[in-house]
Amino acid sequence: TPQSTVLFGHVGIPREDPDFFAAFILNEALGGGRFTARLMSEVREKRGLTYGIGSYLVGLDQAEMYLGQFSASNDKVAEAIQVLRAEWAKIAAEGLTEEELATTRTYLTGSYPLRFDSNANIASILVGMQMDDLPIDYPVTRNARIEAVTMDDIRRVATRLYLPDALHFVVVGQPTGIVPSDPRQLRLGRKLARQEASHRQRADDCVHHRHRHMPDWHLPPQKPLQHRCLIQVGDRRPRTADGQYT
C-alpha cells in the first residue's frame, strides 16, 4: 500500500535547562519507543494507523527542537495527524498521571545500566557526554536527577514544552484528506517525493555492494544534495549520553 512519511515538531528545550529531565520523562511517556507510550498506544495499538511512531528531543549547537515521525498509508495519514494533535494538546493541558510518571521513571533508571554492557557503548556514552558538556560524574548522578522529578515539575514543564498551536507537519507522499497550508508546499512535497524515490534506488544499489547509504541531509546544510556510499558504521546519527539521537 502506498505510504506517506510524516515529520512533525516544534521548538524544544536546551540540554542544560533545569527542566530537561522533566521534559525527558514527558517525551518518553508520550513518544518513547515502548508500546505503552501514548502515541504508540493511540495511533498504532488502538487504531492501527501506523507500524511505529515516536518523538525525540534534539539538541543542536544553535537550536533545540522537539521532533517526531511516522509513516502511514495515504488514506490513514489525516486521521493519524488528528490523533497526534489531540494527544499533544492533552499532555500539554494535563501532563502525566501518577502511574505514568512512576513507570516511566522506573524504566529510564532501570534500563540505563544496561547501556554500559560493552566497550563500544561506553565509548559512545563518553562521546555523548563530551558533546553535551556534561560533568564527568553524569553516569552516577543521572538516575538521581530523574528520580527527583515531581508531579508539579511534570505539570509545569508540560505546559511549557508542548505547544499544540506551534506543532508543524511535513508530509512527503500523496496522502488523502490533507490540504497544504501553502500551495508552494505541495510542489515542494512532490519534488521531495521524487528525490526520496531516487534516494531509495541509490540506497538499494549501495546495499547490493555491502555498503550503507547515507543521504547528505545528515551532513552540514551548506553542502549540496548528493548521494554517497559509506562503509557500515552502525547508527548514522551520534547518540547523546542518554542514548538519544542528535
JSON list of C-alpha atoms in Angstrom, two decimals:
[
{"chain": "A", "resi": 1, "resn": "THR", "atom": "CA", "xyz": [0.00, 0.00, 0.00]},
{"chain": "A", "resi": 2, "resn": "PRO", "atom": "CA", "xyz": [1.45, 3.43, -0.95]},
{"chain": "A", "resi": 3, "resn": "GLN", "atom": "CA", "xyz": [2.56, 5.32, 2.15]},
{"chain": "A", "resi": 4, "resn": "SER", "atom": "CA", "xyz": [3.46, 8.83, 3.21]},
{"chain": "A", "resi": 5, "resn": "THR", "atom": "CA", "xyz": [6.22, 9.79, 5.62]},
{"chain": "A", "resi": 6, "resn": "VAL", "atom": "CA", "xyz": [5.33, 12.40, 8.22]},
{"chain": "A", "resi": 7, "resn": "LEU", "atom": "CA", "xyz": [7.73, 14.52, 10.26]},
{"chain": "A", "resi": 8, "resn": "PHE", "atom": "CA", "xyz": [6.39, 16.80, 12.99]},
{"chain": "A", "resi": 9, "resn": "GLY", "atom": "CA", "xyz": [7.67, 19.07, 15.69]},
{"chain": "A", "resi": 10, "resn": "HIS", "atom": "CA", "xyz": [8.38, 22.50, 17.12]},
{"chain": "A", "resi": 11, "resn": "VAL", "atom": "CA", "xyz": [10.92, 24.20, 19.38]},
{"chain": "A", "resi": 12, "resn": "GLY", "atom": "CA", "xyz": [12.44, 22.03, 22.10]},
{"chain": "A", "resi": 13, "resn": "ILE", "atom": "CA", "xyz": [14.39, 22.61, 25.30]},
{"chain": "A", "resi": 14, "resn": "PRO", "atom": "CA", "xyz": [18.14, 23.13, 25.90]},
{"chain": "A", "resi": 15, "resn": "ARG", "atom": "CA", "xyz": [20.09, 20.18, 27.30]},
{"chain": "A", "resi": 16, "resn": "GLU", "atom": "CA", "xyz": [21.44, 22.35, 30.13]},
{"chain": "A", "resi": 17, "resn": "ASP", "atom": "CA", "xyz": [17.99, 23.63, 31.10]},
{"chain": "A", "resi": 18, "resn": "PRO", "atom": "CA", "xyz": [16.98, 22.73, 34.69]},
{"chain": "A", "resi": 19, "resn": "ASP", "atom": "CA", "xyz": [13.70, 21.38, 33.29]},
{"chain": "A", "resi": 20, "resn": "PHE", "atom": "CA", "xyz": [15.39, 19.00, 30.85]},
{"chain": "A", "resi": 21, "resn": "PHE", "atom": "CA", "xyz": [14.85, 15.82, 32.87]},
{"chain": "A", "resi": 22, "resn": "ALA", "atom": "CA", "xyz": [11.14, 16.58, 33.33]},
{"chain": "A", "resi": 23, "resn": "ALA", "atom": "CA", "xyz": [10.95, 17.08, 29.55]},
{"chain": "A", "resi": 24, "resn": "PHE", "atom": "CA", "xyz": [12.90, 13.84, 29.07]},
{"chain": "A", "resi": 25, "resn": "ILE", "atom": "CA", "xyz": [10.35, 11.92, 31.14]},
{"chain": "A", "resi": 26, "resn": "LEU", "atom": "CA", "xyz": [7.42, 13.58, 29.37]},
{"chain": "A", "resi": 27, "resn": "ASN", "atom": "CA", "xyz": [8.76, 12.65, 25.96]},
{"chain": "A", "resi": 28, "resn": "GLU", "atom": "CA", "xyz": [9.38, 9.04, 26.98]},
{"chain": "A", "resi": 29, "resn": "ALA", "atom": "CA", "xyz": [5.81, 8.74, 28.24]},
{"chain": "A", "resi": 30, "resn": "LEU", "atom": "CA", "xyz": [4.35, 10.32, 25.11]},
{"chain": "A", "resi": 31, "resn": "GLY", "atom": "CA", "xyz": [6.57, 9.27, 22.23]},
{"chain": "A", "resi": 32, "resn": "GLY", "atom": "CA", "xyz": [9.13, 6.75, 23.51]},
{"chain": "A", "resi": 33, "resn": "GLY", "atom": "CA", "xyz": [9.67, 3.53, 21.63]},
{"chain": "A", "resi": 34, "resn": "ARG", "atom": "CA", "xyz": [7.76, 1.35, 24.09]},
{"chain": "A", "resi": 35, "resn": "PHE", "atom": "CA", "xyz": [4.28, 0.13, 23.20]},
{"chain": "A", "resi": 36, "resn": "THR", "atom": "CA", "xyz": [2.97, 1.71, 26.41]},
{"chain": "A", "resi": 37, "resn": "ALA", "atom": "CA", "xyz": [3.87, 5.20, 25.17]},
{"chain": "A", "resi": 38, "resn": "ARG", "atom": "CA", "xyz": [0.78, 7.25, 24.44]},
{"chain": "A", "resi": 39, "resn": "LEU", "atom": "CA", "xyz": [1.42, 7.79, 20.73]},
{"chain": "A", "resi": 40, "resn": "MET", "atom": "CA", "xyz": [2.19, 4.13, 20.11]},
{"chain": "A", "resi": 41, "resn": "SER", "atom": "CA", "xyz": [-0.88, 3.13, 22.07]},
{"chain": "A", "resi": 42, "resn": "GLU", "atom": "CA", "xyz": [-3.30, 5.57, 20.47]},
{"chain": "A", "resi": 43, "resn": "VAL", "atom": "CA", "xyz": [-2.02, 5.67, 16.90]},
{"chain": "A", "resi": 44, "resn": "ARG", "atom": "CA", "xyz": [-0.81, 2.08, 16.42]},
{"chain": "A", "resi": 45, "resn": "GLU", "atom": "CA", "xyz": [-2.32, -0.23, 19.01]},
{"chain": "A", "resi": 46, "resn": "LYS", "atom": "CA", "xyz": [-5.86, 1.15, 19.24]},
{"chain": "A", "resi": 47, "resn": "ARG", "atom": "CA", "xyz": [-6.34, 2.36, 15.66]},
{"chain": "A", "resi": 48, "resn": "GLY", "atom": "CA", "xyz": [-3.77, 0.53, 13.51]},
{"chain": "A", "resi": 49, "resn": "LEU", "atom": "CA", "xyz": [-2.80, 3.70, 11.65]},
{"chain": "A", "resi": 50, "resn": "THR", "atom": "CA", "xyz": [0.97, 3.03, 11.56]},
{"chain": "A", "resi": 51, "resn": "TYR", "atom": "CA", "xyz": [3.54, 0.40, 12.41]},
{"chain": "A", "resi": 52, "resn": "GLY", "atom": "CA", "xyz": [5.53, 2.82, 14.52]},
{"chain": "A", "resi": 53, "resn": "ILE", "atom": "CA", "xyz": [5.58, 6.40, 15.76]},
{"chain": "A", "resi": 54, "resn": "GLY", "atom": "CA", "xyz": [7.93, 8.21, 18.06]},
{"chain": "A", "resi": 55, "resn": "SER", "atom": "CA", "xyz": [9.26, 11.57, 19.19]},
{"chain": "A", "resi": 56, "resn": "TYR", "atom": "CA", "xyz": [12.60, 12.77, 20.49]},
{"chain": "A", "resi": 57, "resn": "LEU", "atom": "CA", "xyz": [14.34, 15.82, 21.93]},
{"chain": "A", "resi": 58, "resn": "VAL", "atom": "CA", "xyz": [17.03, 17.17, 19.63]},
{"chain": "A", "resi": 59, "resn": "GLY", "atom": "CA", "xyz": [19.78, 19.46, 20.89]},
{"chain": "A", "resi": 60, "resn": "LEU", "atom": "CA", "xyz": [21.90, 21.26, 18.30]},
{"chain": "A", "resi": 61, "resn": "ASP", "atom": "CA", "xyz": [24.54, 23.96, 18.68]},
{"chain": "A", "resi": 62, "resn": "GLN", "atom": "CA", "xyz": [22.22, 26.75, 17.59]},
{"chain": "A", "resi": 63, "resn": "ALA", "atom": "CA", "xyz": [18.77, 25.35, 18.17]},
{"chain": "A", "resi": 64, "resn": "GLU", "atom": "CA", "xyz": [16.75, 22.93, 20.27]},
{"chain": "A", "resi": 65, "resn": "MET", "atom": "CA", "xyz": [13.94, 21.02, 18.63]},
{"chain": "A", "resi": 66, "resn": "TYR", "atom": "CA", "xyz": [11.26, 18.56, 19.61]},
{"chain": "A", "resi": 67, "resn": "LEU", "atom": "CA", "xyz": [10.67, 16.27, 16.64]},
{"chain": "A", "resi": 68, "resn": "GLY", "atom": "CA", "xyz": [8.92, 13.06, 15.73]},
{"chain": "A", "resi": 69, "resn": "GLN", "atom": "CA", "xyz": [7.99, 10.94, 12.76]},
{"chain": "A", "resi": 70, "resn": "PHE", "atom": "CA", "xyz": [5.86, 8.11, 11.44]},
{"chain": "A", "resi": 71, "resn": "SER", "atom": "CA", "xyz": [4.76, 6.53, 8.18]},
{"chain": "A", "resi": 72, "resn": "ALA", "atom": "CA", "xyz": [1.22, 5.56, 7.28]},
{"chain": "A", "resi": 73, "resn": "SER", "atom": "CA", "xyz": [-0.92, 4.54, 4.34]},
{"chain": "A", "resi": 74, "resn": "ASN", "atom": "CA", "xyz": [-2.01, 7.53, 2.31]},
{"chain": "A", "resi": 75, "resn": "ASP", "atom": "CA", "xyz": [-5.63, 7.09, 3.38]},
{"chain": "A", "resi": 76, "resn": "LYS", "atom": "CA", "xyz": [-4.71, 6.99, 7.10]},
{"chain": "A", "resi": 77, "resn": "VAL", "atom": "CA", "xyz": [-2.33, 9.94, 7.39]},
{"chain": "A", "resi": 78, "resn": "ALA", "atom": "CA", "xyz": [-5.01, 12.55, 8.07]},
{"chain": "A", "resi": 79, "resn": "GLU", "atom": "CA", "xyz": [-6.54, 10.53, 10.91]},
{"chain": "A", "resi": 80, "resn": "ALA", "atom": "CA", "xyz": [-3.12, 9.79, 12.41]},
{"chain": "A", "resi": 81, "resn": "ILE", "atom": "CA", "xyz": [-2.27, 13.50, 12.43]},
{"chain": "A", "resi": 82, "resn": "GLN", "atom": "CA", "xyz": [-5.61, 14.28, 14.06]},
{"chain": "A", "resi": 83, "resn": "VAL", "atom": "CA", "xyz": [-4.97, 11.75, 16.84]},
{"chain": "A", "resi": 84, "resn": "LEU", "atom": "CA", "xyz": [-1.43, 13.03, 17.31]},
{"chain": "A", "resi": 85, "resn": "ARG", "atom": "CA", "xyz": [-2.64, 16.62, 17.65]},
{"chain": "A", "resi": 86, "resn": "ALA", "atom": "CA", "xyz": [-5.19, 15.54, 20.25]},
{"chain": "A", "resi": 87, "resn": "GLU", "atom": "CA", "xyz": [-2.54, 13.73, 22.32]},
{"chain": "A", "resi": 88, "resn": "TRP", "atom": "CA", "xyz": [-0.18, 16.71, 22.05]},
{"chain": "A", "resi": 89, "resn": "ALA", "atom": "CA", "xyz": [-2.89, 19.03, 23.38]},
{"chain": "A", "resi": 90, "resn": "LYS", "atom": "CA", "xyz": [-3.91, 16.56, 26.10]},
{"chain": "A", "resi": 91, "resn": "ILE", "atom": "CA", "xyz": [-0.44, 16.22, 27.59]},
{"chain": "A", "resi": 92, "resn": "ALA", "atom": "CA", "xyz": [0.03, 19.99, 27.42]},
{"chain": "A", "resi": 93, "resn": "ALA", "atom": "CA", "xyz": [-3.13, 20.51, 29.45]},
{"chain": "A", "resi": 94, "resn": "GLU", "atom": "CA", "xyz": [-2.94, 17.57, 31.86]},
{"chain": "A", "resi": 95, "resn": "GLY", "atom": "CA", "xyz": [0.64, 16.33, 32.00]},
{"chain": "A", "resi": 96, "resn": "LEU", "atom": "CA", "xyz": [1.04, 12.72, 33.12]},
{"chain": "A", "resi": 97, "resn": "THR", "atom": "CA", "xyz": [-0.76, 10.51, 35.59]},
{"chain": "A", "resi": 98, "resn": "GLU", "atom": "CA", "xyz": [0.96, 9.38, 38.78]},
{"chain": "A", "resi": 99, "resn": "GLU", "atom": "CA", "xyz": [1.21, 5.88, 37.33]},
{"chain": "A", "resi": 100, "resn": "GLU", "atom": "CA", "xyz": [2.79, 7.10, 34.09]},
{"chain": "A", "resi": 101, "resn": "LEU", "atom": "CA", "xyz": [5.37, 9.12, 35.99]},
{"chain": "A", "resi": 102, "resn": "ALA", "atom": "CA", "xyz": [6.26, 6.19, 38.24]},
{"chain": "A", "resi": 103, "resn": "THR", "atom": "CA", "xyz": [6.53, 3.61, 35.44]},
{"chain": "A", "resi": 104, "resn": "THR", "atom": "CA", "xyz": [8.49, 5.95, 33.16]},
{"chain": "A", "resi": 105, "resn": "ARG", "atom": "CA", "xyz": [10.97, 6.82, 35.91]},
{"chain": "A", "resi": 106, "resn": "THR", "atom": "CA", "xyz": [11.39, 3.12, 36.69]},
{"chain": "A", "resi": 107, "resn": "TYR", "atom": "CA", "xyz": [12.03, 2.31, 33.04]},
{"chain": "A", "resi": 108, "resn": "LEU", "atom": "CA", "xyz": [14.51, 5.15, 32.46]},
{"chain": "A", "resi": 109, "resn": "THR", "atom": "CA", "xyz": [16.52, 4.44, 35.60]},
{"chain": "A", "resi": 110, "resn": "GLY", "atom": "CA", "xyz": [16.35, 0.65, 35.33]},
{"chain": "A", "resi": 111, "resn": "SER", "atom": "CA", "xyz": [17.39, 0.46, 31.68]},
{"chain": "A", "resi": 112, "resn": "TYR", "atom": "CA", "xyz": [20.27, 2.91, 31.99]},
{"chain": "A", "resi": 113, "resn": "PRO", "atom": "CA", "xyz": [22.87, 0.48, 33.43]},
{"chain": "A", "resi": 114, "resn": "LEU", "atom": "CA", "xyz": [22.21, -1.90, 30.52]},
{"chain": "A", "resi": 115, "resn": "ARG", "atom": "CA", "xyz": [23.77, 0.65, 28.18]},
{"chain": "A", "resi": 116, "resn": "PHE", "atom": "CA", "xyz": [27.20, 0.00, 29.71]},
{"chain": "A", "resi": 117, "resn": "ASP", "atom": "CA", "xyz": [27.40, -3.59, 28.53]},
{"chain": "A", "resi": 118, "resn": "SER", "atom": "CA", "xyz": [30.23, -3.16, 26.02]},
{"chain": "A", "resi": 119, "resn": "ASN", "atom": "CA", "xyz": [33.29, -1.02, 25.40]},
{"chain": "A", "resi": 120, "resn": "ALA", "atom": "CA", "xyz": [31.68, 0.39, 22.27]},
{"chain": "A", "resi": 121, "resn": "ASN", "atom": "CA", "xyz": [28.60, 1.52, 24.19]},
{"chain": "A", "resi": 122, "resn": "ILE", "atom": "CA", "xyz": [30.69, 3.04, 26.96]},
{"chain": "A", "resi": 123, "resn": "ALA", "atom": "CA", "xyz": [32.77, 4.92, 24.40]},
{"chain": "A", "resi": 124, "resn": "SER", "atom": "CA", "xyz": [29.56, 6.20, 22.75]},
{"chain": "A", "resi": 125, "resn": "ILE", "atom": "CA", "xyz": [28.25, 7.43, 26.10]},
{"chain": "A", "resi": 126, "resn": "LEU", "atom": "CA", "xyz": [31.52, 9.21, 26.86]},
{"chain": "A", "resi": 127, "resn": "VAL", "atom": "CA", "xyz": [31.45, 10.91, 23.47]},
{"chain": "A", "resi": 128, "resn": "GLY", "atom": "CA", "xyz": [27.85, 11.97, 24.11]},
{"chain": "A", "resi": 129, "resn": "MET", "atom": "CA", "xyz": [28.85, 13.44, 27.45]},
{"chain": "A", "resi": 130, "resn": "GLN", "atom": "CA", "xyz": [31.58, 15.47, 25.78]},
{"chain": "A", "resi": 131, "resn": "MET", "atom": "CA", "xyz": [29.22, 16.65, 23.05]},
{"chain": "A", "resi": 132, "resn": "ASP", "atom": "CA", "xyz": [26.68, 17.81, 25.63]},
{"chain": "A", "resi": 133, "resn": "ASP", "atom": "CA", "xyz": [29.29, 19.30, 28.00]},
{"chain": "A", "resi": 134, "resn": "LEU", "atom": "CA", "xyz": [28.13, 17.01, 30.79]},
{"chain": "A", "resi": 135, "resn": "PRO", "atom": "CA", "xyz": [30.19, 16.59, 34.00]},
{"chain": "A", "resi": 136, "resn": "ILE", "atom": "CA", "xyz": [32.37, 13.53, 34.47]},
{"chain": "A", "resi": 137, "resn": "ASP", "atom": "CA", "xyz": [30.06, 12.20, 37.19]},
{"chain": "A", "resi": 138, "resn": "TYR", "atom": "CA", "xyz": [26.98, 12.28, 34.95]},
{"chain": "A", "resi": 139, "resn": "PRO", "atom": "CA", "xyz": [26.57, 8.45, 34.82]},
{"chain": "A", "resi": 140, "resn": "VAL", "atom": "CA", "xyz": [26.49, 8.43, 38.63]},
{"chain": "A", "resi": 141, "resn": "THR", "atom": "CA", "xyz": [24.09, 11.36, 39.13]},
{"chain": "A", "resi": 142, "resn": "ARG", "atom": "CA", "xyz": [21.81, 10.91, 36.12]},
{"chain": "A", "resi": 143, "resn": "ASN", "atom": "CA", "xyz": [19.33, 8.49, 37.69]},
{"chain": "A", "resi": 144, "resn": "ALA", "atom": "CA", "xyz": [19.04, 10.58, 40.85]},
{"chain": "A", "resi": 145, "resn": "ARG", "atom": "CA", "xyz": [18.09, 13.59, 38.75]},
{"chain": "A", "resi": 146, "resn": "ILE", "atom": "CA", "xyz": [15.35, 11.58, 37.07]},
{"chain": "A", "resi": 147, "resn": "GLU", "atom": "CA", "xyz": [14.06, 10.34, 40.42]},
{"chain": "A", "resi": 148, "resn": "ALA", "atom": "CA", "xyz": [13.95, 13.93, 41.69]},
{"chain": "A", "resi": 149, "resn": "VAL", "atom": "CA", "xyz": [11.32, 14.98, 39.11]},
{"chain": "A", "resi": 150, "resn": "THR", "atom": "CA", "xyz": [7.94, 15.53, 40.78]},
{"chain": "A", "resi": 151, "resn": "MET", "atom": "CA", "xyz": [4.36, 15.73, 39.52]},
{"chain": "A", "resi": 152, "resn": "ASP", "atom": "CA", "xyz": [4.48, 19.50, 39.99]},
{"chain": "A", "resi": 153, "resn": "ASP", "atom": "CA", "xyz": [7.54, 19.59, 37.72]},
{"chain": "A", "resi": 154, "resn": "ILE", "atom": "CA", "xyz": [5.75, 17.46, 35.13]},
{"chain": "A", "resi": 155, "resn": "ARG", "atom": "CA", "xyz": [2.65, 19.67, 35.03]},
{"chain": "A", "resi": 156, "resn": "ARG", "atom": "CA", "xyz": [4.68, 22.88, 34.86]},
{"chain": "A", "resi": 157, "resn": "VAL", "atom": "CA", "xyz": [7.05, 21.68, 32.15]},
{"chain": "A", "resi": 158, "resn": "ALA", "atom": "CA", "xyz": [4.25, 20.08, 30.11]},
{"chain": "A", "resi": 159, "resn": "THR", "atom": "CA", "xyz": [2.63, 23.49, 29.60]},
{"chain": "A", "resi": 160, "resn": "ARG", "atom": "CA", "xyz": [6.00, 24.90, 28.59]},
{"chain": "A", "resi": 161, "resn": "LEU", "atom": "CA", "xyz": [7.22, 22.07, 26.36]},
{"chain": "A", "resi": 162, "resn": "TYR", "atom": "CA", "xyz": [4.08, 21.14, 24.43]},
{"chain": "A", "resi": 163, "resn": "LEU", "atom": "CA", "xyz": [2.80, 23.85, 22.08]},
{"chain": "A", "resi": 164, "resn": "PRO", "atom": "CA", "xyz": [-0.17, 22.46, 20.14]},
{"chain": "A", "resi": 165, "resn": "ASP", "atom": "CA", "xyz": [-0.67, 25.63, 18.09]},
{"chain": "A", "resi": 166, "resn": "ALA", "atom": "CA", "xyz": [3.00, 25.62, 17.05]},
{"chain": "A", "resi": 167, "resn": "LEU", "atom": "CA", "xyz": [3.10, 21.97, 16.00]},
{"chain": "A", "resi": 168, "resn": "HIS", "atom": "CA", "xyz": [4.13, 21.74, 12.35]},
{"chain": "A", "resi": 169, "resn": "PHE", "atom": "CA", "xyz": [3.93, 18.78, 9.97]},
{"chain": "A", "resi": 170, "resn": "VAL", "atom": "CA", "xyz": [5.87, 17.89, 6.83]},
{"chain": "A", "resi": 171, "resn": "VAL", "atom": "CA", "xyz": [4.24, 15.14, 4.79]},
{"chain": "A", "resi": 172, "resn": "VAL", "atom": "CA", "xyz": [6.07, 13.50, 1.88]},
{"chain": "A", "resi": 173, "resn": "GLY", "atom": "CA", "xyz": [3.82, 11.35, -0.27]},
{"chain": "A", "resi": 174, "resn": "GLN", "atom": "CA", "xyz": [0.32, 11.56, -1.71]},
{"chain": "A", "resi": 175, "resn": "PRO", "atom": "CA", "xyz": [-1.98, 11.47, 1.33]},
{"chain": "A", "resi": 176, "resn": "THR", "atom": "CA", "xyz": [-5.71, 11.95, 1.02]},
{"chain": "A", "resi": 177, "resn": "GLY", "atom": "CA", "xyz": [-7.68, 14.43, 3.09]},
{"chain": "A", "resi": 178, "resn": "ILE", "atom": "CA", "xyz": [-4.80, 16.84, 3.69]},
{"chain": "A", "resi": 179, "resn": "VAL", "atom": "CA", "xyz": [-4.54, 20.31, 2.17]},
{"chain": "A", "resi": 180, "resn": "PRO", "atom": "CA", "xyz": [-1.14, 22.07, 2.41]},
{"chain": "A", "resi": 181, "resn": "SER", "atom": "CA", "xyz": [-1.22, 25.45, 4.09]},
{"chain": "A", "resi": 182, "resn": "ASP", "atom": "CA", "xyz": [0.72, 26.97, 1.18]},
{"chain": "A", "resi": 183, "resn": "PRO", "atom": "CA", "xyz": [0.32, 25.81, -2.47]},
{"chain": "A", "resi": 184, "resn": "ARG", "atom": "CA", "xyz": [4.10, 26.07, -2.84]},
{"chain": "A", "resi": 185, "resn": "GLN", "atom": "CA", "xyz": [4.45, 23.34, -0.23]},
{"chain": "A", "resi": 186, "resn": "LEU", "atom": "CA", "xyz": [2.56, 20.93, -2.50]},
{"chain": "A", "resi": 187, "resn": "ARG", "atom": "CA", "xyz": [5.08, 21.49, -5.28]},
{"chain": "A", "resi": 188, "resn": "LEU", "atom": "CA", "xyz": [7.94, 21.11, -2.79]},
{"chain": "A", "resi": 189, "resn": "GLY", "atom": "CA", "xyz": [6.40, 17.90, -1.46]},
{"chain": "A", "resi": 190, "resn": "ARG", "atom": "CA", "xyz": [6.24, 16.40, -4.94]},
{"chain": "A", "resi": 191, "resn": "LYS", "atom": "CA", "xyz": [9.88, 17.36, -5.53]},
{"chain": "A", "resi": 192, "resn": "LEU", "atom": "CA", "xyz": [10.94, 15.77, -2.24]},
{"chain": "A", "resi": 193, "resn": "ALA", "atom": "CA", "xyz": [8.97, 12.62, -3.11]},
{"chain": "A", "resi": 194, "resn": "ARG", "atom": "CA", "xyz": [10.91, 12.32, -6.38]},
{"chain": "A", "resi": 195, "resn": "GLN", "atom": "CA", "xyz": [14.19, 12.85, -4.52]},
{"chain": "A", "resi": 196, "resn": "GLU", "atom": "CA", "xyz": [13.20, 10.22, -1.96]},
{"chain": "A", "resi": 197, "resn": "ALA", "atom": "CA", "xyz": [12.46, 7.72, -4.73]},
{"chain": "A", "resi": 198, "resn": "SER", "atom": "CA", "xyz": [15.87, 8.40, -6.24]},
{"chain": "A", "resi": 199, "resn": "HIS", "atom": "CA", "xyz": [17.47, 8.12, -2.80]},
{"chain": "A", "resi": 200, "resn": "ARG", "atom": "CA", "xyz": [15.86, 4.74, -2.16]},
{"chain": "A", "resi": 201, "resn": "GLN", "atom": "CA", "xyz": [17.08, 3.42, -5.50]},
{"chain": "A", "resi": 202, "resn": "ARG", "atom": "CA", "xyz": [20.62, 4.55, -4.77]},
{"chain": "A", "resi": 203, "resn": "ALA", "atom": "CA", "xyz": [20.35, 3.04, -1.27]},
{"chain": "A", "resi": 204, "resn": "ASP", "atom": "CA", "xyz": [19.37, -0.29, -2.81]},
{"chain": "A", "resi": 205, "resn": "ASP", "atom": "CA", "xyz": [22.40, -0.07, -5.09]},
{"chain": "A", "resi": 206, "resn": "CYS", "atom": "CA", "xyz": [24.65, 0.64, -2.11]},
{"chain": "A", "resi": 207, "resn": "VAL", "atom": "CA", "xyz": [23.26, -2.27, -0.10]},
{"chain": "A", "resi": 208, "resn": "HIS", "atom": "CA", "xyz": [23.91, -4.52, -3.08]},
{"chain": "A", "resi": 209, "resn": "HIS", "atom": "CA", "xyz": [27.60, -3.61, -2.76]},
{"chain": "A", "resi": 210, "resn": "ARG", "atom": "CA", "xyz": [27.57, -4.28, 1.01]},
{"chain": "A", "resi": 211, "resn": "HIS", "atom": "CA", "xyz": [27.70, -0.60, 1.88]},
{"chain": "A", "resi": 212, "resn": "ARG", "atom": "CA", "xyz": [25.36, 1.58, 3.89]},
{"chain": "A", "resi": 213, "resn": "HIS", "atom": "CA", "xyz": [23.81, 4.59, 2.23]},
{"chain": "A", "resi": 214, "resn": "MET", "atom": "CA", "xyz": [23.91, 7.98, 3.92]},
{"chain": "A", "resi": 215, "resn": "PRO", "atom": "CA", "xyz": [21.91, 10.88, 2.42]},
{"chain": "A", "resi": 216, "resn": "ASP", "atom": "CA", "xyz": [23.56, 14.27, 2.64]},
{"chain": "A", "resi": 217, "resn": "TRP", "atom": "CA", "xyz": [20.75, 15.84, 4.65]},
{"chain": "A", "resi": 218, "resn": "HIS", "atom": "CA", "xyz": [22.61, 14.35, 7.63]},
{"chain": "A", "resi": 219, "resn": "LEU", "atom": "CA", "xyz": [25.63, 16.44, 6.61]},
{"chain": "A", "resi": 220, "resn": "PRO", "atom": "CA", "xyz": [26.18, 20.22, 7.13]},
{"chain": "A", "resi": 221, "resn": "PRO", "atom": "CA", "xyz": [23.45, 22.18, 5.31]},
{"chain": "A", "resi": 222, "resn": "GLN", "atom": "CA", "xyz": [25.87, 24.22, 3.21]},
{"chain": "A", "resi": 223, "resn": "LYS", "atom": "CA", "xyz": [26.80, 21.15, 1.19]},
{"chain": "A", "resi": 224, "resn": "PRO", "atom": "CA", "xyz": [24.74, 20.37, -1.95]},
{"chain": "A", "resi": 225, "resn": "LEU", "atom": "CA", "xyz": [22.40, 17.41, -2.00]},
{"chain": "A", "resi": 226, "resn": "GLN", "atom": "CA", "xyz": [24.42, 14.39, -3.07]},
{"chain": "A", "resi": 227, "resn": "HIS", "atom": "CA", "xyz": [24.43, 10.67, -2.56]},
{"chain": "A", "resi": 228, "resn": "ARG", "atom": "CA", "xyz": [27.36, 8.69, -1.30]},
{"chain": "A", "resi": 229, "resn": "CYS", "atom": "CA", "xyz": [28.01, 5.19, -0.01]},
{"chain": "A", "resi": 230, "resn": "LEU", "atom": "CA", "xyz": [29.83, 4.63, 3.24]},
{"chain": "A", "resi": 231, "resn": "ILE", "atom": "CA", "xyz": [31.17, 1.50, 4.87]},
{"chain": "A", "resi": 232, "resn": "GLN", "atom": "CA", "xyz": [28.79, 0.25, 7.54]},
{"chain": "A", "resi": 233, "resn": "VAL", "atom": "CA", "xyz": [29.42, 2.12, 10.77]},
{"chain": "A", "resi": 234, "resn": "GLY", "atom": "CA", "xyz": [26.27, 1.40, 12.76]},
{"chain": "A", "resi": 235, "resn": "ASP", "atom": "CA", "xyz": [23.86, 4.21, 13.58]},
{"chain": "A", "resi": 236, "resn": "ARG", "atom": "CA", "xyz": [24.10, 7.14, 11.20]},
{"chain": "A", "resi": 237, "resn": "ARG", "atom": "CA", "xyz": [23.47, 9.80, 13.86]},
{"chain": "A", "resi": 238, "resn": "PRO", "atom": "CA", "xyz": [25.56, 10.15, 17.02]},
{"chain": "A", "resi": 239, "resn": "ARG", "atom": "CA", "xyz": [23.88, 9.38, 20.31]},
{"chain": "A", "resi": 240, "resn": "THR", "atom": "CA", "xyz": [23.91, 11.64, 23.30]},
{"chain": "A", "resi": 241, "resn": "ALA", "atom": "CA", "xyz": [24.81, 10.42, 26.78]},
{"chain": "A", "resi": 242, "resn": "ASP", "atom": "CA", "xyz": [21.17, 9.43, 27.30]},
{"chain": "A", "resi": 243, "resn": "GLY", "atom": "CA", "xyz": [21.12, 7.30, 24.18]},
{"chain": "A", "resi": 244, "resn": "GLN", "atom": "CA", "xyz": [19.01, 9.70, 22.12]},
{"chain": "A", "resi": 245, "resn": "TYR", "atom": "CA", "xyz": [19.91, 10.68, 18.62]},
{"chain": "A", "resi": 246, "resn": "THR", "atom": "CA", "xyz": [21.14, 14.17, 17.93]}
]
